[in-house]
Amino acid sequence: MRRAIALLMIAAGVAAAAQEHSYTQADVENGARLYQASCAGCHGPNGDMVPGIELQRGQFRRATTDSEIVQIIRAGIPGTTMPPTSFTDTQAATIVAYLRTAAPAARSGRGGATVARGDPAKGRAIFESKGQCATCHRVNGSGPRVAPDLSEIGTIRPATELQQKLVDPNAEIRPGNRYVDVVTRNGSKITGRLLNQDTFTIQLIDSNERLVSLPRTELRDVSFVKTSPMPSARGTLSPEEIADVVAYLVTLKGYRP
Amino acid sequence: MRLRIAVAAAALAGAAVQAQPGGVTFDRILHADREPQNWLTYSGSLDGHRHSPLTQITPGNAKDLELQWVFQTRTPAEPAEKFEATPLVVDGVMYTTLSPNHVVALDAATGRMFWMFSPRLSPLARVCCGRINRGLAILGDSLFMGTIDGHLIAIDAKIGKPIWDVAVSRPELGYSLTVAPLVIKDKVIIGPAGGEYGIRGFIAAFDAKTGKEAWRFNTVPGPGEAGHDTWPSGSDAWQHGGGSIWVTGSYDPALNLLYFGTGNPGPDWNADPRPGANLYTDSVVALDPDTGRLKWHYQFTPHDEFDYDSTQVPVLADIEWQGRPRKVMLWANRNGFWYVLDRATGEFLRGKPFVRVNWAEGIDEKGVPKRTLNATPEGTLVYPNNQGATNWYSPSYNPRVGLFYIPTWMDTYSTYTKGAVEYKEGNQYVGRFPTMTVPALRTGPGNVNTRTPQEGWGAIQAFDAKSGELKWQFKMSDVTDSGILTTASDLVFAGGREGYFFALDGRTGAQVWKGNVGGQVSAGPMSYAIGVRQYVAIAAGSALFVYALRQ
């Protein structure tokens, strides 16, 4: 069953997403799903299939602000092939969140704007063996939880970005994928992937896959790990093999495609 | 400052240290009483008691209960999106669902979020009685949730990612999953709501690892199945016969029997298309959880015309009955009677009204109600009303005092008028809606109540399971959609539509504490501990409130 319309947006995301550059990770990923399901058919997976428009590079013909784009997504553009949609403001705002955050990666051009065509079956084999991706990443319920789960990475990230990540893991580390080192008052050290934080507390999943919630008053130090723990594939995989892995990742569309 | 450090230590101990490798095994669920700090199933234990063994909070010190944290669901407090879920707590991490189908993992000491999961839902979902969810089940490191569009999803409890997702039933025909699933051994058991859409109900079991369906028991038997002769022959009435599953069942490991209550027959209020008793609607069914085969059944309301779903959690109690120990089942039914059944055989032992009832003048020695009223074209005034004497809100049983506690709607009535009814796919299949002075759903924000006592009121009632005697009742001016929690310190926690959450002395019914939660309580309370500290949680309005003793 095709599920073109996602109904579930988080209300708190609405206000945030209507202001530029304060999108949550959930907004971006929900927006990616909506975009790939409903927009990519005409605009293309990278937002550049309609001449003169490059959605992911922030190049629009008629809109500048987030609210103008939301308006166009909802109402369409009369007299053109851009139809009105049944998206709510919240849903449209998450699509904008996706487009806005995809833009810097696309603009930078690092990793190459084009992606060589690879073989997904070979890519899967490399992912699980030679590439050692599966030693940290989880796909469809198997593998460790230390690194981000990739089960729907093909829906929420464009191929260009996946290729860039493989070649140059430090080029862009998303806020949702950052690691922190914390030292407690009694000197014990915990490293984990940051799940959430606020003024008074911090939540992470540690290297033993435990959910850990800590009050900052109990901590001596909290610091972000500056570089990605992921090694570059440049030294270990050939360009063809990298293309194969990207081709495999693009096929990972999650459980409810 | 002292408080903050204590909470900090508790958080360290709770979330980081206590987690057990391998997650929640079925053995842990079976022996949930060995880990009173956790709440591993919808009812807290498989016997449906909703009873916590924790004793730090007592009738003597409950006056010192204090709000610890609040979790806002971020969904609006619409009547259709009530917050009906009971959270689970496992080793310092709380898991709960928000309307309609968001899942969150929270630090149970502070309410701070680890992750949130929001599946995409089909716009075809049809729900008669709220876009809601009553909670999760857990096995190993997997959480299980049913969705309003008829999917069952396994979710990784560590990171909030889906593991598998299966379509259980067709949302466009009105099948929705709102019940918290039940894990028995290696299977996840669930059934659909939707008795107002002409569904044919079932209870189904899925392999917890793969999501593969293991068995399915039809709550409305088809041709060739036992009980089919309680539906008219030469008619497809049985295909739209209802028998929904709205709340979680219970399980007796010694008997290896799984019990579920079933919903009303369809159509609700005009029984003309379905002459007969309409098995197994408005019943309790006892199933073999390995095969789904029916072991026994008892029908509370044969040939129902008043929407008296048996949508209650089966309460399994071991009591003395006529001088010898007996494994019984306590059941306060929407139809106004409360029952004692033998849970090994289904034998009817006792049925007594607990509110004003006029549709039957009692129950005969075989367990069949002595029916006095039917819906008529002119209209029939019936006690209790369409929402019932109680409904899906959990009762509680405290084995220490032998008392059975019921959230009750007292003295409510409806006028049932038989109206035309026709089945159309995806449309409601009910007949004419009865009139009610007390509405099924709160109709808007706020807690306005202008009813007279004659039009209905709410209560928490305490009955002696053995003698059947009413020990006490705590009266509320408005009705209640709250479940009840009892504790081993003989406290009773409950709430109501008025926006209060309160504690009663379970032996006397005396109120010992109340908190103002500012919104309707439409969920069951639960209790857990982190380190040495006991907490009590309740959903109200669109937020979750957590209390503990002042330090």
PDB file of N, CA, C and O in Angstrom, chain B residues 68-112:
ATOM      1  N   GLN B  68       6.462  15.643  40.575  1.00  0.00           N
ATOM      2  CA  GLN B  68       7.889  15.566  40.257  1.00  0.00           C
ATOM      3  C   GLN B  68       8.200  16.089  38.857  1.00  0.00           C
ATOM      4  O   GLN B  68       9.140  16.811  38.653  1.00  0.00           O
ATOM      5  N   TRP B  69       7.398  15.648  37.911  1.00  0.00           N
ATOM      6  CA  TRP B  69       7.594  16.151  36.552  1.00  0.00           C
ATOM      7  C   TRP B  69       6.317  15.951  35.745  1.00  0.00           C
ATOM      8  O   TRP B  69       5.437  15.178  36.140  1.00  0.00           O
ATOM      9  N   VAL B  70       6.247  16.680  34.630  1.00  0.00           N
ATOM     10  CA  VAL B  70       5.112  16.592  33.714  1.00  0.00           C
ATOM     11  C   VAL B  70       5.665  16.389  32.318  1.00  0.00           C
ATOM     12  O   VAL B  70       6.658  17.014  31.952  1.00  0.00           O
ATOM     13  N   PHE B  71       5.053  15.522  31.578  1.00  0.00           N
ATOM     14  CA  PHE B  71       5.431  15.381  30.166  1.00  0.00           C
ATOM     15  C   PHE B  71       4.252  15.814  29.311  1.00  0.00           C
ATOM     16  O   PHE B  71       3.175  15.216  29.375  1.00  0.00           O
ATOM     17  N   GLN B  72       4.446  16.879  28.536  1.00  0.00           N
ATOM     18  CA  GLN B  72       3.395  17.364  27.640  1.00  0.00           C
ATOM     19  C   GLN B  72       3.450  16.564  26.353  1.00  0.00           C
ATOM     20  O   GLN B  72       4.525  16.380  25.792  1.00  0.00           O
ATOM     21  N   THR B  73       2.282  16.113  25.881  1.00  0.00           N
ATOM     22  CA  THR B  73       2.309  15.257  24.698  1.00  0.00           C
ATOM     23  C   THR B  73       2.448  16.033  23.403  1.00  0.00           C
ATOM     24  O   THR B  73       2.687  15.463  22.376  1.00  0.00           O
ATOM     25  N   ARG B  74       2.232  17.330  23.471  1.00  0.00           N
ATOM     26  CA  ARG B  74       2.309  18.176  22.288  1.00  0.00           C
ATOM     27  C   ARG B  74       1.157  17.935  21.321  1.00  0.00           C
ATOM     28  O   ARG B  74       1.129  18.476  20.245  1.00  0.00           O
ATOM     29  N   THR B  75       0.219  17.075  21.686  1.00  0.00           N
ATOM     30  CA  THR B  75      -0.980  17.010  20.853  1.00  0.00           C
ATOM     31  C   THR B  75      -2.064  17.789  21.574  1.00  0.00           C
ATOM     32  O   THR B  75      -2.069  17.861  22.791  1.00  0.00           O
ATOM     33  N   PRO B  76      -2.976  18.373  20.831  1.00  0.00           N
ATOM     34  CA  PRO B  76      -4.003  19.186  21.485  1.00  0.00           C
ATOM     35  C   PRO B  76      -4.936  18.320  22.310  1.00  0.00           C
ATOM     36  O   PRO B  76      -5.104  17.136  22.036  1.00  0.00           O
ATOM     37  N   ALA B  77      -5.551  18.932  23.305  1.00  0.00           N
ATOM     38  CA  ALA B  77      -6.457  18.187  24.178  1.00  0.00           C
ATOM     39  C   ALA B  77      -7.823  18.065  23.526  1.00  0.00           C
ATOM     40  O   ALA B  77      -8.841  18.438  24.079  1.00  0.00           O
ATOM     41  N   GLU B  78      -7.864  17.538  22.319  1.00  0.00           N
ATOM     42  CA  GLU B  78      -9.140  17.312  21.642  1.00  0.00           C
ATOM     43  C   GLU B  78      -9.823  16.102  22.279  1.00  0.00           C
ATOM     44  O   GLU B  78      -9.153  15.144  22.655  1.00  0.00           O
ATOM     45  N   PRO B  79     -11.149  16.131  22.344  1.00  0.00           N
ATOM     46  CA  PRO B  79     -11.837  14.965  22.900  1.00  0.00           C
ATOM     47  C   PRO B  79     -11.470  13.681  22.159  1.00  0.00           C
ATOM     48  O   PRO B  79     -11.411  12.615  22.752  1.00  0.00           O
ATOM     49  N   ALA B  80     -11.205  13.799  20.861  1.00  0.00           N
ATOM     50  CA  ALA B  80     -10.917  12.598  20.076  1.00  0.00           C
ATOM     51  C   ALA B  80      -9.497  12.092  20.289  1.00  0.00           C
ATOM     52  O   ALA B  80      -9.157  11.008  19.869  1.00  0.00           O
ATOM     53  N   GLU B  81      -8.646  12.895  20.907  1.00  0.00           N
ATOM     54  CA  GLU B  81      -7.265  12.457  21.095  1.00  0.00           C
ATOM     55  C   GLU B  81      -6.936  12.367  22.575  1.00  0.00           C
ATOM     56  O   GLU B  81      -5.938  12.880  23.054  1.00  0.00           O
ATOM     57  N   LYS B  82      -7.804  11.694  23.293  1.00  0.00           N
ATOM     58  CA  LYS B  82      -7.572  11.499  24.722  1.00  0.00           C
ATOM     59  C   LYS B  82      -6.265  10.741  24.950  1.00  0.00           C
ATOM     60  O   LYS B  82      -5.850   9.949  24.124  1.00  0.00           O
ATOM     61  N   PHE B  83      -5.687  10.986  26.101  1.00  0.00           N
ATOM     62  CA  PHE B  83      -4.420  10.350  26.476  1.00  0.00           C
ATOM     63  C   PHE B  83      -4.790   9.152  27.351  1.00  0.00           C
ATOM     64  O   PHE B  83      -4.966   9.268  28.542  1.00  0.00           O
ATOM     65  N   GLU B  84      -4.956   7.971  26.728  1.00  0.00           N
ATOM     66  CA  GLU B  84      -5.501   6.812  27.436  1.00  0.00           C
ATOM     67  C   GLU B  84      -4.441   5.782  27.795  1.00  0.00           C
ATOM     68  O   GLU B  84      -4.755   4.711  28.308  1.00  0.00           O
ATOM     69  N   ALA B  85      -3.173   6.083  27.521  1.00  0.00           N
ATOM     70  CA  ALA B  85      -2.136   5.056  27.675  1.00  0.00           C
ATOM     71  C   ALA B  85      -1.677   4.909  29.122  1.00  0.00           C
ATOM     72  O   ALA B  85      -1.619   5.873  29.876  1.00  0.00           O
ATOM     73  N   THR B  86      -1.369   3.669  29.483  1.00  0.00           N
ATOM     74  CA  THR B  86      -0.630   3.387  30.716  1.00  0.00           C
ATOM     75  C   THR B  86       0.828   3.189  30.318  1.00  0.00           C
ATOM     76  O   THR B  86       1.120   2.365  29.444  1.00  0.00           O
ATOM     77  N   PRO B  87       1.765   3.922  30.947  1.00  0.00           N
ATOM     78  CA  PRO B  87       3.170   3.737  30.581  1.00  0.00           C
ATOM     79  C   PRO B  87       3.711   2.388  31.052  1.00  0.00           C
ATOM     80  O   PRO B  87       3.166   1.773  31.965  1.00  0.00           O
ATOM     81  N   LEU B  88       4.790   1.950  30.419  1.00  0.00           N
ATOM     82  CA  LEU B  88       5.609   0.864  30.957  1.00  0.00           C
ATOM     83  C   LEU B  88       6.850   1.503  31.573  1.00  0.00           C
ATOM     84  O   LEU B  88       7.295   2.552  31.100  1.00  0.00           O
ATOM     85  N   VAL B  89       7.400   0.897  32.606  1.00  0.00           N
ATOM     86  CA  VAL B  89       8.702   1.330  33.124  1.00  0.00           C
ATOM     87  C   VAL B  89       9.596   0.103  33.243  1.00  0.00           C
ATOM     88  O   VAL B  89       9.197  -0.911  33.830  1.00  0.00           O
ATOM     89  N   VAL B  90      10.767   0.197  32.613  1.00  0.00           N
ATOM     90  CA  VAL B  90      11.732  -0.899  32.643  1.00  0.00           C
ATOM     91  C   VAL B  90      13.081  -0.327  33.059  1.00  0.00           C
ATOM     92  O   VAL B  90      13.685   0.452  32.325  1.00  0.00           O
ATOM     93  N   ASP B  91      13.522  -0.674  34.249  1.00  0.00           N
ATOM     94  CA  ASP B  91      14.865  -0.320  34.704  1.00  0.00           C
ATOM     95  C   ASP B  91      15.167   1.168  34.524  1.00  0.00           C
ATOM     96  O   ASP B  91      16.187   1.551  33.959  1.00  0.00           O
ATOM     97  N   GLY B  92      14.249   1.994  34.967  1.00  0.00           N
ATOM     98  CA  GLY B  92      14.484   3.439  34.964  1.00  0.00           C
ATOM     99  C   GLY B  92      14.089   4.159  33.696  1.00  0.00           C
ATOM    100  O   GLY B  92      14.172   5.380  33.625  1.00  0.00           O
ATOM    101  N   VAL B  93      13.664   3.417  32.662  1.00  0.00           N
ATOM    102  CA  VAL B  93      13.218   4.048  31.427  1.00  0.00           C
ATOM    103  C   VAL B  93      11.718   3.845  31.288  1.00  0.00           C
ATOM    104  O   VAL B  93      11.214   2.733  31.447  1.00  0.00           O
ATOM    105  N   MET B  94      11.007   4.948  31.038  1.00  0.00           N
ATOM    106  CA  MET B  94       9.560   4.872  30.836  1.00  0.00           C
ATOM    107  C   MET B  94       9.249   4.906  29.342  1.00  0.00           C
ATOM    108  O   MET B  94       9.823   5.698  28.604  1.00  0.00           O
ATOM    109  N   TYR B  95       8.336   4.032  28.925  1.00  0.00           N
ATOM    110  CA  TYR B  95       7.867   4.023  27.545  1.00  0.00           C
ATOM    111  C   TYR B  95       6.375   4.274  27.543  1.00  0.00           C
ATOM    112  O   TYR B  95       5.643   3.617  28.285  1.00  0.00           O
ATOM    113  N   THR B  96       5.927   5.224  26.721  1.00  0.00           N
ATOM    114  CA  THR B  96       4.485   5.390  26.618  1.00  0.00           C
ATOM    115  C   THR B  96       4.117   5.837  25.216  1.00  0.00           C
ATOM    116  O   THR B  96       4.985   6.136  24.392  1.00  0.00           O
ATOM    117  N   THR B  97       2.813   5.857  24.949  1.00  0.00           N
ATOM    118  CA  THR B  97       2.326   6.286  23.643  1.00  0.00           C
ATOM    119  C   THR B  97       1.497   7.546  23.810  1.00  0.00           C
ATOM    120  O   THR B  97       0.844   7.749  24.833  1.00  0.00           O
ATOM    121  N   LEU B  98       1.539   8.397  22.789  1.00  0.00           N
ATOM    122  CA  LEU B  98       0.769   9.623  22.765  1.00  0.00           C
ATOM    123  C   LEU B  98      -0.199   9.533  21.595  1.00  0.00           C
ATOM    124  O   LEU B  98       0.113   8.889  20.594  1.00  0.00           O
ATOM    125  N   SER B  99      -1.324  10.177  21.698  1.00  0.00           N
ATOM    126  CA  SER B  99      -2.312  10.100  20.617  1.00  0.00           C
ATOM    127  C   SER B  99      -1.744  10.666  19.322  1.00  0.00           C
ATOM    128  O   SER B  99      -1.075  11.680  19.352  1.00  0.00           O
ATOM    129  N   PRO B 100      -2.048  10.073  18.184  1.00  0.00           N
ATOM    130  CA  PRO B 100      -2.674   8.764  18.122  1.00  0.00           C
ATOM    131  C   PRO B 100      -1.661   7.623  18.265  1.00  0.00           C
ATOM    132  O   PRO B 100      -1.966   6.623  18.867  1.00  0.00           O
ATOM    133  N   ASN B 101      -0.466   7.768  17.729  1.00  0.00           N
ATOM    134  CA  ASN B 101       0.459   6.632  17.751  1.00  0.00           C
ATOM    135  C   ASN B 101       1.929   7.035  17.838  1.00  0.00           C
ATOM    136  O   ASN B 101       2.796   6.420  17.212  1.00  0.00           O
ATOM    137  N   HIS B 102       2.215   8.096  18.575  1.00  0.00           N
ATOM    138  CA  HIS B 102       3.618   8.421  18.844  1.00  0.00           C
ATOM    139  C   HIS B 102       4.098   7.549  20.002  1.00  0.00           C
ATOM    140  O   HIS B 102       3.334   7.263  20.916  1.00  0.00           O
ATOM    141  N   VAL B 103       5.367   7.186  19.982  1.00  0.00           N
ATOM    142  CA  VAL B 103       5.959   6.426  21.086  1.00  0.00           C
ATOM    143  C   VAL B 103       7.134   7.224  21.626  1.00  0.00           C
ATOM    144  O   VAL B 103       7.930   7.752  20.841  1.00  0.00           O
ATOM    145  N   VAL B 104       7.243   7.317  22.954  1.00  0.00           N
ATOM    146  CA  VAL B 104       8.389   8.006  23.536  1.00  0.00           C
ATOM    147  C   VAL B 104       9.053   7.129  24.586  1.00  0.00           C
ATOM    148  O   VAL B 104       8.409   6.315  25.238  1.00  0.00           O
ATOM    149  N   ALA B 105      10.380   7.326  24.710  1.00  0.00           N
ATOM    150  CA  ALA B 105      11.156   6.739  25.803  1.00  0.00           C
ATOM    151  C   ALA B 105      11.634   7.901  26.664  1.00  0.00           C
ATOM    152  O   ALA B 105      12.218   8.856  26.148  1.00  0.00           O
ATOM    153  N   LEU B 106      11.341   7.831  27.960  1.00  0.00           N
ATOM    154  CA  LEU B 106      11.654   8.938  28.862  1.00  0.00           C
ATOM    155  C   LEU B 106      12.495   8.438  30.023  1.00  0.00           C
ATOM    156  O   LEU B 106      12.359   7.290  30.460  1.00  0.00           O
ATOM    157  N   ASP B 107      13.321   9.330  30.556  1.00  0.00           N
ATOM    158  CA  ASP B 107      13.978   9.065  31.824  1.00  0.00           C
ATOM    159  C   ASP B 107      12.875   9.096  32.890  1.00  0.00           C
ATOM    160  O   ASP B 107      12.249  10.138  33.106  1.00  0.00           O
ATOM    161  N   ALA B 108      12.632   7.974  33.538  1.00  0.00           N
ATOM    162  CA  ALA B 108      11.492   7.887  34.457  1.00  0.00           C
ATOM    163  C   ALA B 108      11.678   8.755  35.702  1.00  0.00           C
ATOM    164  O   ALA B 108      10.718   9.028  36.419  1.00  0.00           O
ATOM    165  N   ALA B 109      12.896   9.226  35.951  1.00  0.00           N
ATOM    166  CA  ALA B 109      13.132  10.090  37.110  1.00  0.00           C
ATOM    167  C   ALA B 109      12.877  11.556  36.799  1.00  0.00           C
ATOM    168  O   ALA B 109      12.543  12.331  37.690  1.00  0.00           O
ATOM    169  N   THR B 110      13.032  11.943  35.538  1.00  0.00           N
ATOM    170  CA  THR B 110      12.929  13.362  35.200  1.00  0.00           C
ATOM    171  C   THR B 110      11.930  13.658  34.085  1.00  0.00           C
ATOM    172  O   THR B 110      11.591  14.813  33.850  1.00  0.00           O
ATOM    173  N   GLY B 111      11.495  12.633  33.361  1.00  0.00           N
ATOM    174  CA  GLY B 111      10.575  12.861  32.247  1.00  0.00           C
ATOM    175  C   GLY B 111      11.260  13.347  30.987  1.00  0.00           C
ATOM    176  O   GLY B 111      10.601  13.660  29.998  1.00  0.00           O
ATOM    177  N   ARG B 112      12.588  13.411  31.010  1.00  0.00           N
ATOM    178  CA  ARG B 112      13.310  13.889  29.822  1.00  0.00           C
ATOM    179  C   ARG B 112      13.375  12.781  28.780  1.00  0.00           C
ATOM    180  O   ARG B 112      13.519  11.611  29.116  1.00  0.00           O
TER     181      ARG B 112
END
